[in-house]
């Protein structure tokens, strides 16, 4: 035990003569014998215990040593009870509801759990992540294990076992049907043929139509009064829109909560009278603003409505009566006016076409001058590794095709990734990184920045756009709307442009709206359909809500995190939508509806035209256990006629962009 005593003195940094008191050494040696624990592992657990108790106040004396010993024993007993419960449940004929537990696979991947095999851990170097990441801790496995150093070998084996309990993670090189086109929109438009050499300068002029500085707010600092005013203002703004659009007088509007036999028009927010559970026609209420209805909620009766689709947070205008004072009976649903099309002056479009090399739109075949835009959404690597092979393959694709733009939407380093959550993974060799001081910024620079740097060297004219996600570990902005990534230290090329989440940008004349939040999945879960829907295709109905509500995330309150798909970490819970209500207006569409709306979702990838808006869901580039998809968009120049040019000179007339007529979208397997 002499060597153990010496090692304990060195690890626990004994003051004075460098030796711990004999009674403390005895307690530490006792813990090592009881739990077959080496001194290094015991020290890691002490660090975890100190952090949990408060490192500034926790000093190693006899009392704290005994409390530390009791804490370890309590943790091990709790884990043993959990495992014993699982073994007893497996022996019984009637099985309990599956739960996430230590050492078991993700029960929500049951369909994938056909051939359980051990995982092959993919690492790309020898620089091991030992230090704690600068991110919120992942959901706990146990208090001691969650806070212990990630270099602990037991954590490594546990993480590997958790990941391997399920379907074999198919190696990226063995994926099926790479390059297969899943869906095509406007197949009559020819694909953009790659040029012989990359263009000498960027063919895309990027402009942010959103004030990015407004996104640098202090998150988690909202006041209830501010939040209520934001929600009220949205109702009042929609009431003004409805009044102008339908040519109504002020007297036509009233409170749905006021008892009256006369017919009034009420504008309010759809809500549920139950705190839990899904919205349905029985729990439907209309929430009014303080200005028109004193902020009251009144039940809605919609028996007279033949077809309607509703979701919590939707702003609606309804005509009806409240004869009894108990409920508002809806006779008619008034349409919400849509934003106007995005438009530009013909002279502006001529300047864009000239930069693309189009000489005369009416005589020249402009298809040879088309833009090539690739769009992908995270995650960018499978759950069993951080090799980021799908991202590297996408960068190779962009390099070979000399893409004009690459739009990458987070998450990049996903906090729901098992290895990122555990903190136990290796980084490529880099002399500038000390093994014990590596950070998530270093991980981003080596794993994501390096392939983007290589792409920028191969195609200097490319424009790379990075949109963060609330699941990104390198982003310290924890709420939505979300500020751009801090570019410093991420090792990104000068061609990389950081934008907010959500954001509205212009690629030349094309207005593009992007949000990293999976609003389509939340809408599908929360929406309730009354009668027969006018549009049978749900993937076309869901984006229409965003267009009609003029917002990237019109749902309120956001979907409960416990109702979302579970991540691949033990006892994990989805990140969900951390909505900062005070800044909800940053997610609104202000002046015009976008030409293209990019809404990444776990739903089936698609490309559709909805209300003249080109809606694209590229799908995740990497699924948890296999490869995913991305979108390749070919955009032909906007043809300008001589008549349109002459009308601009006479009246200053602007022309629609009509992107839906001149863009081809291919959803492709990576």
Coordinates of N, CA, C and O in Angstrom, one line a residue, residues 457-591:
X457 N -10.2 25.9 -50.2 CA -8.9 26.0 -51.0 C -9.2 25.4 -52.4 O -8.7 26.0 -53.4
X458 N -10.1 24.4 -52.5 CA -10.4 23.8 -53.8 C -11.3 24.7 -54.6 O -11.2 24.8 -55.9
X459 N -12.2 25.4 -54.0 CA -13.2 26.3 -54.7 C -13.2 27.6 -54.0 O -14.0 27.9 -53.1
X460 N -12.2 28.5 -54.3 CA -12.2 29.8 -53.6 C -13.4 30.7 -53.8 O -13.6 31.6 -53.0
X461 N -14.2 30.4 -54.8 CA -15.3 31.3 -55.1 C -16.6 30.9 -54.4 O -17.6 31.5 -54.5
X462 N -16.5 29.8 -53.6 CA -17.7 29.3 -53.0 C -18.1 30.2 -51.8 O -17.3 30.9 -51.2
X463 N -19.4 30.2 -51.5 CA -20.0 30.9 -50.3 C -20.5 29.9 -49.4 O -21.4 29.1 -49.7
X464 N -20.0 29.8 -48.2 CA -20.4 28.8 -47.2 C -21.2 29.6 -46.1 O -20.7 30.5 -45.5
X465 N -22.4 29.1 -45.8 CA -23.3 29.7 -44.8 C -23.5 28.7 -43.7 O -24.0 27.6 -43.9
X466 N -23.2 29.2 -42.5 CA -23.4 28.3 -41.3 C -24.5 28.9 -40.4 O -24.5 30.0 -40.0
X467 N -25.6 28.0 -40.2 CA -26.7 28.4 -39.3 C -26.6 27.6 -38.1 O -26.6 26.4 -38.1
X468 N -26.6 28.2 -36.9 CA -26.5 27.4 -35.6 C -27.8 26.8 -35.3 O -28.9 27.1 -35.8
X469 N -27.7 25.9 -34.3 CA -28.9 25.2 -33.8 C -28.8 25.3 -32.2 O -27.7 25.4 -31.7
X470 N -29.9 25.2 -31.6 CA -29.9 25.3 -30.1 C -29.3 24.0 -29.5 O -29.0 24.0 -28.3
X471 N -29.0 23.0 -30.4 CA -28.3 21.8 -29.9 C -26.8 21.8 -30.2 O -26.1 20.9 -29.9
X472 N -26.3 23.0 -30.6 CA -24.9 23.1 -30.9 C -24.1 23.3 -29.6 O -24.4 24.3 -28.9
X473 N -23.1 22.4 -29.4 CA -22.4 22.5 -28.1 C -21.4 23.7 -28.1 O -21.1 24.2 -27.0
X474 N -21.0 24.3 -29.2 CA -20.1 25.4 -29.2 C -20.9 26.7 -29.1 O -20.2 27.8 -29.0
X475 N -22.2 26.7 -29.1 CA -23.0 27.9 -29.0 C -23.4 28.1 -27.6 O -24.0 27.3 -27.0
X476 N -23.0 29.3 -27.0 CA -23.4 29.5 -25.6 C -24.7 30.3 -25.5 O -25.2 30.6 -24.4
X477 N -25.3 30.5 -26.7 CA -26.6 31.2 -26.7 C -27.7 30.1 -26.6 O -27.9 29.3 -27.6
X478 N -28.3 29.9 -25.5 CA -29.1 28.7 -25.2 C -30.6 28.8 -25.6 O -31.3 27.9 -25.3
X479 N -31.0 30.0 -26.2 CA -32.4 30.1 -26.5 C -32.6 30.5 -27.9 O -31.7 30.8 -28.7
X480 N -33.8 30.3 -28.4 CA -34.3 30.7 -29.7 C -35.2 31.9 -29.7 O -36.1 31.9 -28.8
X481 N -34.9 32.9 -30.5 CA -34.0 33.1 -31.6 C -32.5 33.1 -31.0 O -32.3 33.5 -29.9
X482 N -31.6 32.7 -31.9 CA -30.2 32.4 -31.5 C -29.2 33.2 -32.3 O -29.4 33.4 -33.5
X483 N -28.2 33.7 -31.6 CA -27.2 34.5 -32.2 C -26.3 33.7 -33.1 O -26.2 32.4 -32.9
X484 N -25.5 34.3 -34.1 CA -24.6 33.5 -34.9 C -23.5 32.9 -34.1 O -23.2 33.3 -32.9
X485 N -22.8 31.9 -34.7 CA -21.6 31.3 -34.1 C -20.6 32.4 -33.9 O -20.4 33.3 -34.7
X486 N -19.8 32.3 -32.8 CA -18.6 33.2 -32.7 C -17.5 32.6 -33.6 O -17.0 31.4 -33.4
X487 N -17.1 33.3 -34.6 CA -16.2 32.7 -35.6 C -14.8 32.5 -35.1 O -14.0 31.7 -35.6
X488 N -14.4 33.3 -34.1 CA -13.0 33.2 -33.6 C -12.8 31.8 -33.0 O -13.5 31.3 -32.2
X489 N -11.7 31.3 -33.4 CA -11.2 30.0 -32.8 C -11.8 28.8 -33.5 O -11.4 27.6 -33.2
X490 N -12.8 28.9 -34.4 CA -13.4 27.7 -35.0 C -12.7 27.3 -36.2 O -13.1 26.2 -36.8
X491 N -11.7 28.0 -36.7 CA -10.9 27.5 -37.8 C -11.6 27.5 -39.1 O -11.3 26.6 -39.9
X492 N -12.5 28.5 -39.3 CA -13.3 28.5 -40.6 C -12.6 29.4 -41.6 O -11.9 30.4 -41.3
X493 N -12.8 29.1 -42.9 CA -12.2 29.9 -43.9 C -13.0 31.3 -44.1 O -14.0 31.4 -43.5
X494 N -12.3 32.2 -44.8 CA -13.0 33.5 -45.0 C -14.3 33.4 -45.8 O -15.1 34.3 -45.7
X495 N -14.4 32.3 -46.5 CA -15.7 32.2 -47.3 C -16.9 31.8 -46.4 O -18.0 31.8 -46.9
X496 N -16.6 31.4 -45.2 CA -17.7 31.0 -44.3 C -18.3 32.2 -43.7 O -17.7 33.1 -43.1
X497 N -19.7 32.3 -43.8 CA -20.4 33.4 -43.2 C -21.3 32.9 -42.1 O -22.1 31.9 -42.3
X498 N -21.3 33.5 -41.0 CA -22.1 33.1 -39.8 C -23.4 33.9 -39.8 O -23.4 35.2 -39.9
X499 N -24.5 33.3 -39.7 CA -25.8 33.9 -39.6 C -26.6 33.4 -38.4 O -26.2 32.5 -37.7
X500 N -27.7 34.1 -38.1 CA -28.4 33.7 -36.9 C -29.4 32.6 -37.2 O -29.5 32.1 -38.3
X501 N -30.1 32.2 -36.2 CA -31.1 31.2 -36.3 C -32.4 31.7 -35.6 O -32.4 31.8 -34.4
X502 N -33.4 32.1 -36.4 CA -33.6 32.0 -37.8 C -33.0 33.2 -38.5 O -32.5 34.1 -37.9
X503 N -33.0 33.1 -39.8 CA -32.4 34.2 -40.6 C -33.1 34.3 -42.0 O -33.6 33.3 -42.5
X504 N -33.2 35.5 -42.5 CA -33.6 35.7 -43.9 C -32.5 36.4 -44.6 O -32.0 37.5 -44.2
X505 N -32.0 35.8 -45.7 CA -30.9 36.2 -46.4 C -31.2 36.4 -47.9 O -32.3 35.8 -48.3
X506 N -30.4 37.0 -48.7 CA -30.6 37.1 -50.1 C -29.3 36.5 -50.8 O -28.2 36.9 -50.5
X507 N -29.5 35.5 -51.6 CA -28.5 35.0 -52.5 C -28.7 35.6 -53.9 O -29.6 35.2 -54.6
X508 N -27.9 36.7 -54.2 CA -28.2 37.5 -55.3 C -29.6 38.2 -55.1 O -29.8 38.8 -54.1
X509 N -30.6 37.9 -56.0 CA -31.9 38.5 -55.8 C -32.8 37.6 -55.0 O -33.9 38.0 -54.6
X510 N -32.4 36.3 -54.7 CA -33.3 35.3 -54.2 C -33.4 35.5 -52.7 O -32.4 35.4 -52.0
X511 N -34.6 35.6 -52.1 CA -34.8 35.8 -50.7 C -35.0 34.4 -50.1 O -35.9 33.6 -50.5
X512 N -34.2 34.0 -49.1 CA -34.2 32.7 -48.5 C -34.4 32.8 -47.0 O -33.7 33.5 -46.3
X513 N -35.4 32.1 -46.5 CA -35.6 32.0 -45.1 C -35.2 30.7 -44.5 O -35.5 29.6 -45.1
X514 N -34.4 30.7 -43.4 CA -33.8 29.5 -42.9 C -34.1 29.5 -41.4 O -33.9 30.5 -40.7
X515 N -34.5 28.3 -40.9 CA -34.6 28.1 -39.4 C -34.1 26.7 -39.1 O -34.5 25.7 -39.8
X516 N -33.3 26.5 -38.1 CA -32.7 25.2 -37.8 C -33.7 24.4 -36.9 O -33.5 23.2 -36.7
X517 N -34.7 25.0 -36.4 CA -35.7 24.3 -35.5 C -36.6 23.4 -36.3 O -37.1 23.8 -37.4
X518 N -36.9 22.3 -35.8 CA -37.8 21.3 -36.5 C -39.2 21.7 -36.3 O -39.9 21.0 -35.5
X519 N -39.7 22.7 -36.9 CA -41.0 23.2 -36.7 C -42.1 22.3 -37.3 O -43.2 22.1 -36.9
X520 N -41.7 21.6 -38.4 CA -42.6 20.8 -39.1 C -43.0 19.6 -38.3 O -44.2 19.2 -38.2
X521 N -42.1 19.0 -37.6 CA -42.4 17.9 -36.7 C -43.3 18.3 -35.6 O -44.3 17.6 -35.2
X522 N -43.0 19.5 -35.0 CA -43.9 20.0 -33.9 C -45.3 20.3 -34.4 O -46.2 20.0 -33.7
X523 N -45.4 20.9 -35.6 CA -46.7 21.2 -36.1 C -47.5 19.9 -36.4 O -48.7 19.8 -36.1
X524 N -46.8 18.9 -36.9 CA -47.5 17.6 -37.2 C -48.1 17.0 -35.9 O -49.2 16.4 -35.9
X525 N -47.3 17.2 -34.8 CA -47.7 16.6 -33.6 C -48.8 17.4 -32.9 O -49.8 16.9 -32.3
X526 N -48.8 18.7 -33.0 CA -49.7 19.6 -32.2 C -51.0 19.9 -33.0 O -52.0 20.2 -32.4
X527 N -51.0 19.8 -34.3 CA -52.1 20.3 -35.1 C -53.3 19.3 -35.0 O -53.1 18.1 -34.8
X528 N -54.5 19.9 -35.0 CA -55.7 19.1 -35.0 C -56.5 19.5 -36.2 O -56.7 20.7 -36.6
X529 N -57.1 18.5 -36.9 CA -57.8 18.7 -38.2 C -59.3 18.6 -38.0 O -59.7 17.6 -37.4
X530 N -60.0 19.6 -38.4 CA -61.5 19.5 -38.3 C -62.0 19.3 -39.7 O -61.7 20.0 -40.6
X531 N -62.8 18.2 -39.8 CA -63.4 17.9 -41.1 C -62.4 17.3 -42.1 O -61.3 16.8 -41.7
X532 N -62.6 17.5 -43.3 CA -61.7 17.0 -44.4 C -60.8 18.1 -44.8 O -61.2 19.2 -45.2
X533 N -59.5 17.9 -44.7 CA -58.5 19.0 -45.0 C -58.6 19.3 -46.5 O -58.8 18.4 -47.3
X534 N -58.4 20.6 -46.8 CA -58.4 21.0 -48.2 C -57.2 20.5 -49.0 O -57.3 20.2 -50.2
X535 N -56.1 20.3 -48.3 CA -54.9 19.7 -48.9 C -54.6 18.3 -48.2 O -54.4 18.2 -47.0
X536 N -54.6 17.3 -49.0 CA -54.5 15.9 -48.5 C -53.0 15.6 -48.1 O -52.8 14.8 -47.2
X537 N -52.1 16.3 -48.7 CA -50.7 16.0 -48.5 C -50.2 16.8 -47.2 O -50.2 18.0 -47.3
X538 N -49.9 16.1 -46.2 CA -49.6 16.8 -44.9 C -48.3 17.6 -45.1 O -48.1 18.6 -44.4
X539 N -47.3 17.1 -45.9 CA -46.1 17.8 -46.1 C -46.3 19.1 -46.8 O -45.4 20.0 -46.8
X540 N -47.4 19.3 -47.5 CA -47.7 20.6 -48.1 C -48.5 21.5 -47.2 O -48.4 22.7 -47.2
X541 N -49.3 20.8 -46.3 CA -50.1 21.6 -45.3 C -49.3 22.3 -44.3 O -49.5 23.4 -43.9
X542 N -48.3 21.6 -43.8 CA -47.5 22.1 -42.6 C -46.8 23.4 -43.0 O -46.8 24.4 -42.2
X543 N -46.0 23.5 -44.1 CA -45.4 24.7 -44.4 C -46.3 25.9 -44.6 O -46.0 27.0 -44.4
X544 N -47.6 25.6 -45.1 CA -48.5 26.6 -45.3 C -48.8 27.4 -44.0 O -49.1 28.6 -44.0
X545 N -48.8 26.7 -42.9 CA -49.0 27.4 -41.6 C -48.0 28.5 -41.4 O -48.3 29.6 -40.9
X546 N -46.7 28.2 -41.7 CA -45.6 29.2 -41.5 C -45.9 30.4 -42.4 O -45.7 31.5 -42.0
X547 N -46.3 30.1 -43.6 CA -46.5 31.2 -44.6 C -47.7 32.1 -44.2 O -47.6 33.3 -44.2
X548 N -48.8 31.4 -43.7 CA -50.0 32.2 -43.3 C -49.7 32.9 -42.0 O -50.2 34.1 -41.8
X549 N -49.0 32.3 -41.1 CA -48.7 33.0 -39.8 C -47.5 33.9 -39.8 O -47.2 34.6 -38.8
X550 N -46.8 34.0 -40.9 CA -45.7 34.9 -41.1 C -44.6 34.7 -40.0 O -44.1 35.7 -39.5
X551 N -44.3 33.5 -39.7 CA -43.4 33.3 -38.6 C -42.7 31.9 -38.8 O -43.2 31.0 -39.4
X552 N -41.4 31.9 -38.4 CA -40.6 30.7 -38.5 C -41.0 29.6 -37.5 O -40.8 28.4 -37.7
X553 N -41.6 30.1 -36.3 CA -42.1 29.1 -35.3 C -43.4 29.7 -34.7 O -43.3 30.3 -33.6
X554 N -44.5 29.5 -35.3 CA -45.8 30.1 -34.8 C -46.4 29.3 -33.6 O -47.5 29.7 -33.1
X555 N -45.9 28.2 -33.2 CA -46.5 27.4 -32.1 C -46.2 28.0 -30.8 O -45.1 28.4 -30.5
X556 N -47.2 28.1 -30.0 CA -47.1 28.6 -28.6 C -48.2 27.9 -27.7 O -49.3 28.0 -28.0
X557 N -47.8 27.3 -26.6 CA -46.4 27.1 -26.1 C -45.7 26.0 -27.0 O -46.4 25.3 -27.6
X558 N -44.4 26.0 -27.0 CA -43.7 25.0 -27.7 C -44.0 23.6 -27.3 O -44.5 23.4 -26.2
X559 N -43.7 22.7 -28.1 CA -44.0 21.3 -27.8 C -43.2 20.8 -26.6 O -42.0 21.1 -26.5
X560 N -43.9 20.1 -25.7 CA -43.2 19.6 -24.5 C -42.0 18.7 -24.9 O -42.1 17.8 -25.8
X561 N -40.9 18.9 -24.2 CA -39.7 18.1 -24.5 C -39.9 16.6 -24.3 O -39.3 15.8 -25.1
X562 N -40.7 16.2 -23.3 CA -40.9 14.8 -23.1 C -41.7 14.1 -24.2 O -41.7 12.9 -24.3
X563 N -42.3 14.9 -25.1 CA -43.1 14.3 -26.2 C -42.3 14.1 -27.4 O -42.7 13.5 -28.4
X564 N -41.0 14.7 -27.4 CA -40.2 14.6 -28.6 C -39.4 13.3 -28.6 O -39.2 12.6 -27.6
X565 N -38.9 12.9 -29.8 CA -38.1 11.6 -29.8 C -36.9 11.7 -28.9 O -36.2 12.8 -28.8
X566 N -36.6 10.6 -28.2 CA -35.5 10.6 -27.2 C -34.1 10.6 -27.9 O -34.0 9.9 -29.0
X567 N -33.1 11.3 -27.4 CA -31.8 11.2 -28.0 C -31.1 9.9 -27.6 O -31.7 9.1 -26.8
X568 N -30.0 9.7 -28.2 CA -29.3 8.4 -28.0 C -28.4 8.3 -26.8 O -27.4 7.7 -26.8
X569 N -28.7 9.0 -25.7 CA -27.9 9.0 -24.5 C -28.8 8.5 -23.4 O -30.0 8.6 -23.4
X570 N -28.2 7.8 -22.4 CA -28.9 7.2 -21.3 C -29.8 8.2 -20.6 O -29.3 9.3 -20.2
X571 N -31.0 7.9 -20.4 CA -32.0 8.7 -19.6 C -32.0 10.1 -20.2 O -32.3 11.1 -19.5
X572 N -31.8 10.2 -21.5 CA -31.7 11.5 -22.2 C -33.1 12.1 -22.5 O -34.1 11.3 -22.6
X573 N -33.2 13.4 -22.6 CA -34.4 14.0 -23.0 C -34.1 15.0 -24.1 O -33.0 15.6 -24.1
X574 N -35.0 15.2 -25.0 CA -34.7 16.1 -26.2 C -34.5 17.5 -25.7 O -35.1 17.9 -24.7
X575 N -33.7 18.2 -26.5 CA -33.5 19.7 -26.2 C -34.7 20.5 -26.3 O -35.0 21.4 -25.5
X576 N -35.5 20.1 -27.3 CA -36.8 20.9 -27.6 C -36.6 22.3 -28.1 O -35.6 22.6 -28.7
X577 N -37.5 23.1 -27.8 CA -37.6 24.5 -28.3 C -37.4 25.5 -27.1 O -38.4 25.8 -26.4
X578 N -36.2 25.9 -26.7 CA -36.0 26.9 -25.7 C -36.4 28.3 -26.1 O -35.5 29.1 -26.4
X579 N -37.7 28.6 -26.2 CA -38.2 29.8 -26.8 C -38.0 31.0 -25.8 O -38.5 30.9 -24.6
X580 N -37.4 32.1 -26.2 CA -37.4 33.3 -25.5 C -38.5 34.2 -26.0 O -38.4 34.8 -27.1
X581 N -39.6 34.3 -25.2 CA -40.8 34.9 -25.7 C -40.6 36.4 -26.0 O -41.2 37.0 -26.9
X582 N -39.7 37.0 -25.2 CA -39.5 38.5 -25.3 C -39.0 38.8 -26.7 O -39.1 40.0 -27.1
X583 N -38.3 37.9 -27.3 CA -37.7 38.2 -28.6 C -38.3 37.4 -29.7 O -37.7 37.1 -30.8
X584 N -39.6 37.0 -29.5 CA -40.4 36.2 -30.5 C -40.5 37.0 -31.8 O -40.6 36.3 -32.9
X585 N -40.4 38.3 -31.8 CA -40.6 39.0 -33.0 C -39.4 38.8 -34.0 O -39.6 39.1 -35.2
X586 N -38.3 38.4 -33.5 CA -37.1 38.2 -34.3 C -37.4 37.0 -35.3 O -36.6 36.8 -36.2
X587 N -38.4 36.2 -35.0 CA -38.7 35.1 -35.9 C -39.8 35.4 -36.9 O -40.2 34.5 -37.6
X588 N -40.3 36.7 -36.9 CA -41.3 37.0 -37.9 C -40.8 37.3 -39.3 O -39.6 37.7 -39.4
X589 N -41.7 37.2 -40.3 CA -41.4 37.6 -41.6 C -42.0 39.0 -41.7 O -43.2 39.2 -41.5
X590 N -41.2 40.0 -42.1 CA -41.6 41.4 -42.0 C -42.2 41.9 -43.3 O -43.3 42.5 -43.3
X591 N -41.4 41.9 -44.4 CA -41.8 42.6 -45.6 C -42.4 41.8 -46.7 O -43.3 42.2 -47.4

